[in-house]
């Protein structure tokens, strides 16, 4: 694997996503095997859903030993050094946001490679960046954070729209990727910093 800027983001983003799954499993008091499995879910779940949807099989991570090693390392690190890693939450959140940006762009470009229109490609970007976390929460019997608290998909959508706009005006593709990752990263980090969330919509049953 060639170590360039995007690859490094991919590695750290995968590590951060895997840690989120391992920590969630530990909060539910799962055994070590459960912690390792749950580390895999957010790290590779979104990409697996994407590949299954478009029929690109086998899914990408099955042929990437580095990704598998990073996920296992994240799970083991969470189990043995969880208290220490919690002190680096801001750094992990930054890697998580960078990973979200990169995974979104990977999903969009994979959709383009298979000839899908922009709306579908942006949707594939959302699946890649967000649905691992959805699967994690569903498996652990939690309401997915994506649906009631966190700004994830909105950042992916804005990043995806920016991707097409910048590509349309003729900016170099490598620069487009970096700008869109930066947009998603900035939105996600500001959402964490200022506690942004979409308004909740619910039925008031008190008058029934």
Short mmCIF file of C-alpha atoms in Angstrom, two decimals:
data_model
loop_
_atom_site.label_atom_id
_atom_site.label_comp_id
_atom_site.label_asym_id
_atom_site.label_seq_id
_atom_site.Cartn_x
_atom_site.Cartn_y
_atom_site.Cartn_z
CA UNK A 1 0.00 0.00 0.00
CA UNK A 2 1.39 3.37 -1.03
CA UNK A 3 1.50 5.77 1.92
CA UNK A 4 0.16 9.07 0.67
CA UNK A 5 -2.01 11.73 2.31
CA UNK A 6 -5.33 10.02 1.61
CA UNK A 7 -4.05 6.60 2.61
CA UNK A 8 -2.85 7.92 5.97
CA UNK A 9 -6.27 9.50 6.59
CA UNK A 10 -7.86 6.17 5.66
CA UNK A 11 -5.71 4.29 8.17
CA UNK A 12 -6.32 6.71 11.05
CA UNK A 13 -10.01 7.02 10.18
CA UNK A 14 -10.38 3.24 10.20
CA UNK A 15 -8.64 3.11 13.59
CA UNK A 16 -10.95 5.79 15.01
CA UNK A 17 -14.08 4.09 13.65
CA UNK A 18 -12.94 0.74 15.04
CA UNK A 19 -12.30 2.29 18.45
CA UNK A 20 -15.82 3.69 18.50
CA UNK A 21 -17.18 0.18 17.99
CA UNK A 22 -14.88 -1.33 20.61
CA UNK A 23 -15.78 1.31 23.21
CA UNK A 24 -19.50 0.86 22.49
CA UNK A 25 -19.12 -2.90 22.99
CA UNK A 26 -17.24 -2.41 26.25
CA UNK A 27 -19.98 -0.10 27.53
CA UNK A 28 -22.41 -2.98 26.90
CA UNK A 29 -20.03 -5.30 28.80
CA UNK A 30 -19.43 -7.68 25.90
CA UNK A 31 -16.66 -10.26 26.06
CA UNK A 32 -13.33 -9.77 24.20
CA UNK A 33 -14.62 -11.58 21.09
CA UNK A 34 -17.65 -9.29 21.06
CA UNK A 35 -15.41 -6.24 21.37
CA UNK A 36 -13.34 -7.33 18.37
CA UNK A 37 -16.43 -8.03 16.27
CA UNK A 38 -17.95 -4.68 17.17
CA UNK A 39 -14.70 -2.93 16.22
CA UNK A 40 -15.12 -4.33 12.71
CA UNK A 41 -18.72 -3.17 12.32
CA UNK A 42 -18.28 0.64 12.15
CA UNK A 43 -14.89 0.38 10.42
CA UNK A 44 -15.97 -1.77 7.47
CA UNK A 45 -19.77 -1.94 7.74
CA UNK A 46 -20.53 1.09 5.57
CA UNK A 47 -18.18 0.02 2.79
CA UNK A 48 -19.57 -3.51 2.90
CA UNK A 49 -23.17 -2.24 2.57
CA UNK A 50 -22.06 -0.10 -0.39
CA UNK A 51 -20.31 -2.94 -2.17
CA UNK A 52 -23.23 -5.33 -1.64
CA UNK A 53 -25.71 -2.76 -2.97
CA UNK A 54 -23.77 -2.22 -6.20
CA UNK A 55 -22.76 -5.87 -6.57
CA UNK A 56 -19.03 -5.21 -6.23
CA UNK A 57 -18.07 -8.51 -4.62
CA UNK A 58 -16.16 -9.68 -2.70
CA UNK A 59 -16.34 -6.57 -0.49
CA UNK A 60 -13.19 -4.44 -0.47
CA UNK A 61 -11.86 -5.16 3.03
CA UNK A 62 -11.60 -8.92 2.42
CA UNK A 63 -8.50 -8.33 0.31
CA UNK A 64 -6.91 -5.72 2.58
CA UNK A 65 -4.87 -7.26 5.38
CA UNK A 66 -3.73 -3.84 6.60
CA UNK A 67 -7.31 -2.76 7.32
CA UNK A 68 -8.00 -5.99 9.19
CA UNK A 69 -4.83 -5.56 11.24
CA UNK A 70 -5.68 -1.96 12.14
CA UNK A 71 -9.17 -2.93 13.31
CA UNK A 72 -7.85 -5.74 15.50
CA UNK A 73 -5.18 -3.41 16.88
CA UNK A 74 -7.85 -0.83 17.71
CA UNK A 75 -9.95 -3.43 19.54
CA UNK A 76 -6.99 -4.71 21.55
CA UNK A 77 -5.90 -1.15 22.34
CA UNK A 78 -9.40 -0.32 23.59
CA UNK A 79 -9.44 -3.34 25.87
CA UNK A 80 -5.99 -2.78 27.38
CA UNK A 81 -5.54 0.99 27.15
CA UNK A 82 -9.11 2.26 27.07
CA UNK A 83 -8.69 4.75 29.93
CA UNK A 84 -5.57 6.21 28.34
CA UNK A 85 -7.14 6.46 24.89
CA UNK A 86 -10.15 8.27 26.33
CA UNK A 87 -7.79 11.14 27.19
CA UNK A 88 -7.22 11.60 23.45
CA UNK A 89 -10.91 11.89 22.58
CA UNK A 90 -10.45 15.23 20.71
CA UNK A 91 -7.73 13.70 18.54
CA UNK A 92 -9.82 10.59 17.89
CA UNK A 93 -12.78 12.78 16.97
CA UNK A 94 -10.59 14.60 14.47
CA UNK A 95 -9.47 11.33 12.87
CA UNK A 96 -13.08 10.14 12.88
CA UNK A 97 -14.13 13.31 11.02
CA UNK A 98 -11.27 12.93 8.54
CA UNK A 99 -12.21 9.31 8.01
CA UNK A 100 -15.82 10.31 7.44
CA UNK A 101 -14.71 12.72 4.73
CA UNK A 102 -12.45 10.22 3.02
CA UNK A 103 -14.93 7.34 3.17
CA UNK A 104 -17.62 9.58 1.70
CA UNK A 105 -15.41 10.49 -1.25
CA UNK A 106 -14.42 6.83 -1.72
CA UNK A 107 -18.10 5.90 -1.89
CA UNK A 108 -18.88 8.67 -4.38
CA UNK A 109 -15.98 7.73 -6.65
CA UNK A 110 -16.93 4.06 -6.53
CA UNK A 111 -20.42 5.00 -7.66
CA UNK A 112 -18.98 7.09 -10.50
CA UNK A 113 -16.77 4.16 -11.50
CA UNK A 114 -19.89 2.00 -11.84
CA UNK A 115 -21.70 4.65 -13.90
CA UNK A 116 -24.32 5.80 -11.38
CA UNK A 117 -25.86 9.32 -11.46
CA UNK A 118 -24.82 12.00 -8.92
CA UNK A 119 -27.69 11.42 -6.47
CA UNK A 120 -26.94 7.71 -6.22
CA UNK A 121 -23.19 8.37 -5.91
CA UNK A 122 -23.73 10.78 -3.02
CA UNK A 123 -25.99 8.19 -1.39
CA UNK A 124 -23.22 5.61 -1.73
CA UNK A 125 -20.88 8.11 -0.08
CA UNK A 126 -23.31 8.42 2.83
CA UNK A 127 -23.56 4.63 3.14
CA UNK A 128 -19.77 4.33 3.16
CA UNK A 129 -19.21 7.04 5.77
CA UNK A 130 -22.20 6.58 8.06
CA UNK A 131 -23.81 3.18 7.96
CA UNK A 132 -21.10 1.34 9.86
CA UNK A 133 -22.11 3.42 12.88
CA UNK A 134 -25.79 2.68 12.22
CA UNK A 135 -25.08 -1.05 12.15
CA UNK A 136 -23.04 -0.76 15.36
CA UNK A 137 -25.90 0.91 17.21
CA UNK A 138 -28.56 -1.44 15.84
CA UNK A 139 -26.57 -4.53 16.83
CA UNK A 140 -26.09 -3.10 20.33
CA UNK A 141 -29.82 -2.30 20.57
CA UNK A 142 -29.35 1.48 20.60
CA UNK A 143 -31.16 4.11 18.54
CA UNK A 144 -28.48 5.06 15.97
CA UNK A 145 -26.82 8.36 16.81
CA UNK A 146 -27.12 9.28 13.14
CA UNK A 147 -30.91 9.42 13.48
CA UNK A 148 -31.33 11.42 16.65
CA UNK A 149 -28.22 13.29 17.67
CA UNK A 150 -25.17 13.45 15.47
CA UNK A 151 -24.60 15.48 12.29
CA UNK A 152 -23.03 12.93 9.98
CA UNK A 153 -25.17 12.49 6.88
CA UNK A 154 -25.70 16.24 6.45
CA UNK A 155 -21.94 16.75 6.29
CA UNK A 156 -21.64 13.95 3.72
CA UNK A 157 -24.40 15.43 1.57
CA UNK A 158 -22.81 18.89 1.53
CA UNK A 159 -19.43 17.35 0.79
CA UNK A 160 -20.91 15.31 -2.04
CA UNK A 161 -22.63 18.32 -3.60
CA UNK A 162 -19.36 20.25 -3.35
CA UNK A 163 -17.57 17.35 -5.05
CA UNK A 164 -19.77 17.62 -8.13
CA UNK A 165 -19.76 21.42 -8.22
CA UNK A 166 -15.97 21.62 -8.00
CA UNK A 167 -15.55 18.86 -10.58
CA UNK A 168 -17.99 20.64 -12.91
CA UNK A 169 -15.97 23.87 -12.88
CA UNK A 170 -12.83 21.94 -13.82
CA UNK A 171 -10.71 21.89 -10.64
CA UNK A 172 -8.01 19.22 -10.51
CA UNK A 173 -9.50 15.99 -9.17
CA UNK A 174 -6.93 15.50 -6.39
CA UNK A 175 -7.64 19.02 -5.15
CA UNK A 176 -11.39 18.37 -5.34
CA UNK A 177 -10.96 15.36 -3.08
CA UNK A 178 -8.95 17.29 -0.51
CA UNK A 179 -11.37 20.25 -0.50
CA UNK A 180 -14.40 18.01 -0.05
CA UNK A 181 -12.75 16.05 2.76
CA UNK A 182 -11.95 19.40 4.39
CA UNK A 183 -15.58 20.54 4.05
CA UNK A 184 -16.93 17.37 5.66
CA UNK A 185 -14.24 17.53 8.35
CA UNK A 186 -15.04 21.17 9.17
CA UNK A 187 -18.80 20.60 9.39
CA UNK A 188 -18.37 17.52 11.57
CA UNK A 189 -15.89 19.20 13.93
CA UNK A 190 -18.06 22.32 14.27
CA UNK A 191 -21.05 20.10 15.02
CA UNK A 192 -19.08 18.49 17.84
CA UNK A 193 -17.72 21.81 19.11
CA UNK A 194 -21.03 23.67 19.09
CA UNK A 195 -23.33 20.69 19.72
CA UNK A 196 -25.18 21.09 16.43
CA UNK A 197 -27.97 18.67 15.65
CA UNK A 198 -31.00 18.57 13.41
CA UNK A 199 -34.33 19.37 15.08
CA UNK A 200 -36.21 16.44 16.52
CA UNK A 201 -39.62 15.61 15.02
CA UNK A 202 -42.03 13.75 17.24
CA UNK A 203 -45.72 13.25 17.96
CA UNK A 204 -47.16 14.77 21.12
CA UNK A 205 -49.47 12.11 22.52
CA UNK A 206 -50.29 14.01 25.70
CA UNK A 207 -53.50 15.43 24.22
CA UNK A 208 -54.92 12.11 23.12
#
